[in-house]
mmCIF file of C-alpha atoms in Angstrom:
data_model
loop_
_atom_site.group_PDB
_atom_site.id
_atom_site.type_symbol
_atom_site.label_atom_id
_atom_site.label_comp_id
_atom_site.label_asym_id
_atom_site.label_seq_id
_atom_site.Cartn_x
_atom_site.Cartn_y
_atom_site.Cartn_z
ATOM 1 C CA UNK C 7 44.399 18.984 16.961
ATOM 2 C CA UNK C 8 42.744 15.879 15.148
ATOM 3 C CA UNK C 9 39.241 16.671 14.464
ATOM 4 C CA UNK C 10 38.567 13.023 14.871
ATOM 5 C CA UNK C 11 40.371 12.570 18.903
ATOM 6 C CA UNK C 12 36.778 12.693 20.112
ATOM 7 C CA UNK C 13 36.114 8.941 18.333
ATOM 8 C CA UNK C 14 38.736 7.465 21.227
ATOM 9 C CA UNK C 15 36.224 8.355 23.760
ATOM 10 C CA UNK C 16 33.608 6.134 22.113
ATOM 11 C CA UNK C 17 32.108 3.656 23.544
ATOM 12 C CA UNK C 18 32.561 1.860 20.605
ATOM 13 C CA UNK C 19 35.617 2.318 19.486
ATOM 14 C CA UNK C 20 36.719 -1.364 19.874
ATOM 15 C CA UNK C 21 33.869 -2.721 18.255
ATOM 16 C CA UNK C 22 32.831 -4.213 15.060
ATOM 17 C CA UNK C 23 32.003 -1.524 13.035
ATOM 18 C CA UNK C 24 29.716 -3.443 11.078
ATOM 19 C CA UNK C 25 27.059 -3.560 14.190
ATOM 20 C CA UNK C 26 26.214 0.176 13.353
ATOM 21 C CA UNK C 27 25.976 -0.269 9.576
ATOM 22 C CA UNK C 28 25.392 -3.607 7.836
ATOM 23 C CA UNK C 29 24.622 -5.672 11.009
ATOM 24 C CA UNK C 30 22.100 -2.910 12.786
ATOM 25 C CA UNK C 31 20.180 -2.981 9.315
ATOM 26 C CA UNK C 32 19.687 -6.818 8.846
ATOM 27 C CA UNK C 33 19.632 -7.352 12.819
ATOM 28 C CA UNK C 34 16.243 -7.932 14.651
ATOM 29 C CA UNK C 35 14.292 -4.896 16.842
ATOM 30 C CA UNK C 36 15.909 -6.382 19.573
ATOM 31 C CA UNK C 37 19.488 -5.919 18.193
ATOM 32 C CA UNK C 38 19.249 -2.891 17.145
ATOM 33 C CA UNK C 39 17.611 -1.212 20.205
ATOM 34 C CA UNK C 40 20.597 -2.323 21.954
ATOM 35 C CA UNK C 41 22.758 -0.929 19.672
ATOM 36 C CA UNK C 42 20.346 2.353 20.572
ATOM 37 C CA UNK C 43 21.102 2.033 24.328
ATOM 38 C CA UNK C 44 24.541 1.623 23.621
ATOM 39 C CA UNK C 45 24.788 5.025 22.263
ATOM 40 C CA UNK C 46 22.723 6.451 24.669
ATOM 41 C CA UNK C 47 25.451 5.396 27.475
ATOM 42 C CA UNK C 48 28.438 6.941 25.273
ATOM 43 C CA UNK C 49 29.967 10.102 26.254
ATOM 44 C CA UNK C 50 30.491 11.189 22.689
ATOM 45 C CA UNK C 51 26.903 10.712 21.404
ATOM 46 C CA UNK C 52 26.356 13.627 20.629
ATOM 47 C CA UNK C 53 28.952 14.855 18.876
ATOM 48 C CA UNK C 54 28.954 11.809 16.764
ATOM 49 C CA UNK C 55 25.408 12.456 16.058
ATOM 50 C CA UNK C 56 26.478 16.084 14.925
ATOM 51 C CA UNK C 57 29.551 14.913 13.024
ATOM 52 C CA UNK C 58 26.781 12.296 11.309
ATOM 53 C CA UNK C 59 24.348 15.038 10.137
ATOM 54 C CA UNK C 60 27.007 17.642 8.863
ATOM 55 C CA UNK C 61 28.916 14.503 6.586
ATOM 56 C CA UNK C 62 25.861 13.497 5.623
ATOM 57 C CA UNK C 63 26.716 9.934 6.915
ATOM 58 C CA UNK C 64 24.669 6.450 6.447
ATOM 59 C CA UNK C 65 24.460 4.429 9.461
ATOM 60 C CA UNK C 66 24.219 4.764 13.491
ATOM 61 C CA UNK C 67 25.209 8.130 14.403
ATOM 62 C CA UNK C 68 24.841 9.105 18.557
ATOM 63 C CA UNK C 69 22.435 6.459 18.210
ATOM 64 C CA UNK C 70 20.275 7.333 15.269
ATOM 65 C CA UNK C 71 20.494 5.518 12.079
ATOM 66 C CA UNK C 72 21.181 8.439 9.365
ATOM 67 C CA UNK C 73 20.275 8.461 5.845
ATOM 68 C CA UNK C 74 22.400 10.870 4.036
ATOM 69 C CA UNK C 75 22.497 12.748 7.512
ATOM 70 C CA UNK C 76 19.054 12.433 7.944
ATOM 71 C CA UNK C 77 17.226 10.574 10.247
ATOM 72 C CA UNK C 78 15.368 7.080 9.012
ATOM 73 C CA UNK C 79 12.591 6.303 9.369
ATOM 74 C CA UNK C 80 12.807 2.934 7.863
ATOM 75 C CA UNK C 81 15.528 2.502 10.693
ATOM 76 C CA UNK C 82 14.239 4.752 13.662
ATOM 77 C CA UNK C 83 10.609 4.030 13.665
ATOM 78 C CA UNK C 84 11.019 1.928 17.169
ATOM 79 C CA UNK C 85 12.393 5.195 18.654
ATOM 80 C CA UNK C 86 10.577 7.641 20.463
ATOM 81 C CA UNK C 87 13.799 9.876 21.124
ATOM 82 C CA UNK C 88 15.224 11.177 18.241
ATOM 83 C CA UNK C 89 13.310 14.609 18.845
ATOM 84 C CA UNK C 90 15.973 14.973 22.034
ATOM 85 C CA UNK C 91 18.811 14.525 19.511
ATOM 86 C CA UNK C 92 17.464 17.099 17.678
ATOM 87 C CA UNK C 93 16.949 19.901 20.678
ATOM 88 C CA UNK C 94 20.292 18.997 21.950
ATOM 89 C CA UNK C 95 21.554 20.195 18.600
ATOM 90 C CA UNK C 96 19.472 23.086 18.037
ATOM 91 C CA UNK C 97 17.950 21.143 15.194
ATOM 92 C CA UNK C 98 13.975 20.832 14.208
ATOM 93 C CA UNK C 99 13.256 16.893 13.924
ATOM 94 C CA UNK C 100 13.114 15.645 10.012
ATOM 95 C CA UNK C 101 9.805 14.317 9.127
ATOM 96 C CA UNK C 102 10.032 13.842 5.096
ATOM 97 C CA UNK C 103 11.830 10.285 5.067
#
């Protein structure tokens, strides 16, 4: 089975990829907390966010902007839910970035 099938359930799968990377880090509060929302409607957000953690990945992730797999705070200081991500993992929250 291919370990990446789950990324056809995405929400985002037809969308400029840029808007989670380049575009979510230059766009406004506004921009990116719908980017945030987004996420929080897709089926797959959590398993993104785990597959985002374990690569070690830069960018939105299930809705959290990583930092070599790490949470940002640079990025996620406007969110008040990465905690959840965290539980629904089995993960303590990161607070050293």
């Amino acid at each position: 089975m291919d370990k990446h099938k789950w990324k056809d359930k995405a929400i985002c799968h037809d969308y400029d990829i840029d808007f989670f990377f380049s575009k979510y880090e230059e766009g406004s509060l506004e921009f990116r907390k719908t980017i945030d929302q987004f996420c929080t409607n897709c089926p797959v957000m959590k398993k993104c966010f785990a597959v985002g953690v374990s690569g070690k990945e830069w960018g939105v992730w299930g809705g959290v902007y990583l930092e070599e797999g790490e949470p940002s705070r640079e990025f996620g200081s406007h969110k008040t839910h990465l905690a959840k991500h965290h539980r629904a993992l089995g993960q303590r929250p990161v607070t050293h970035r």
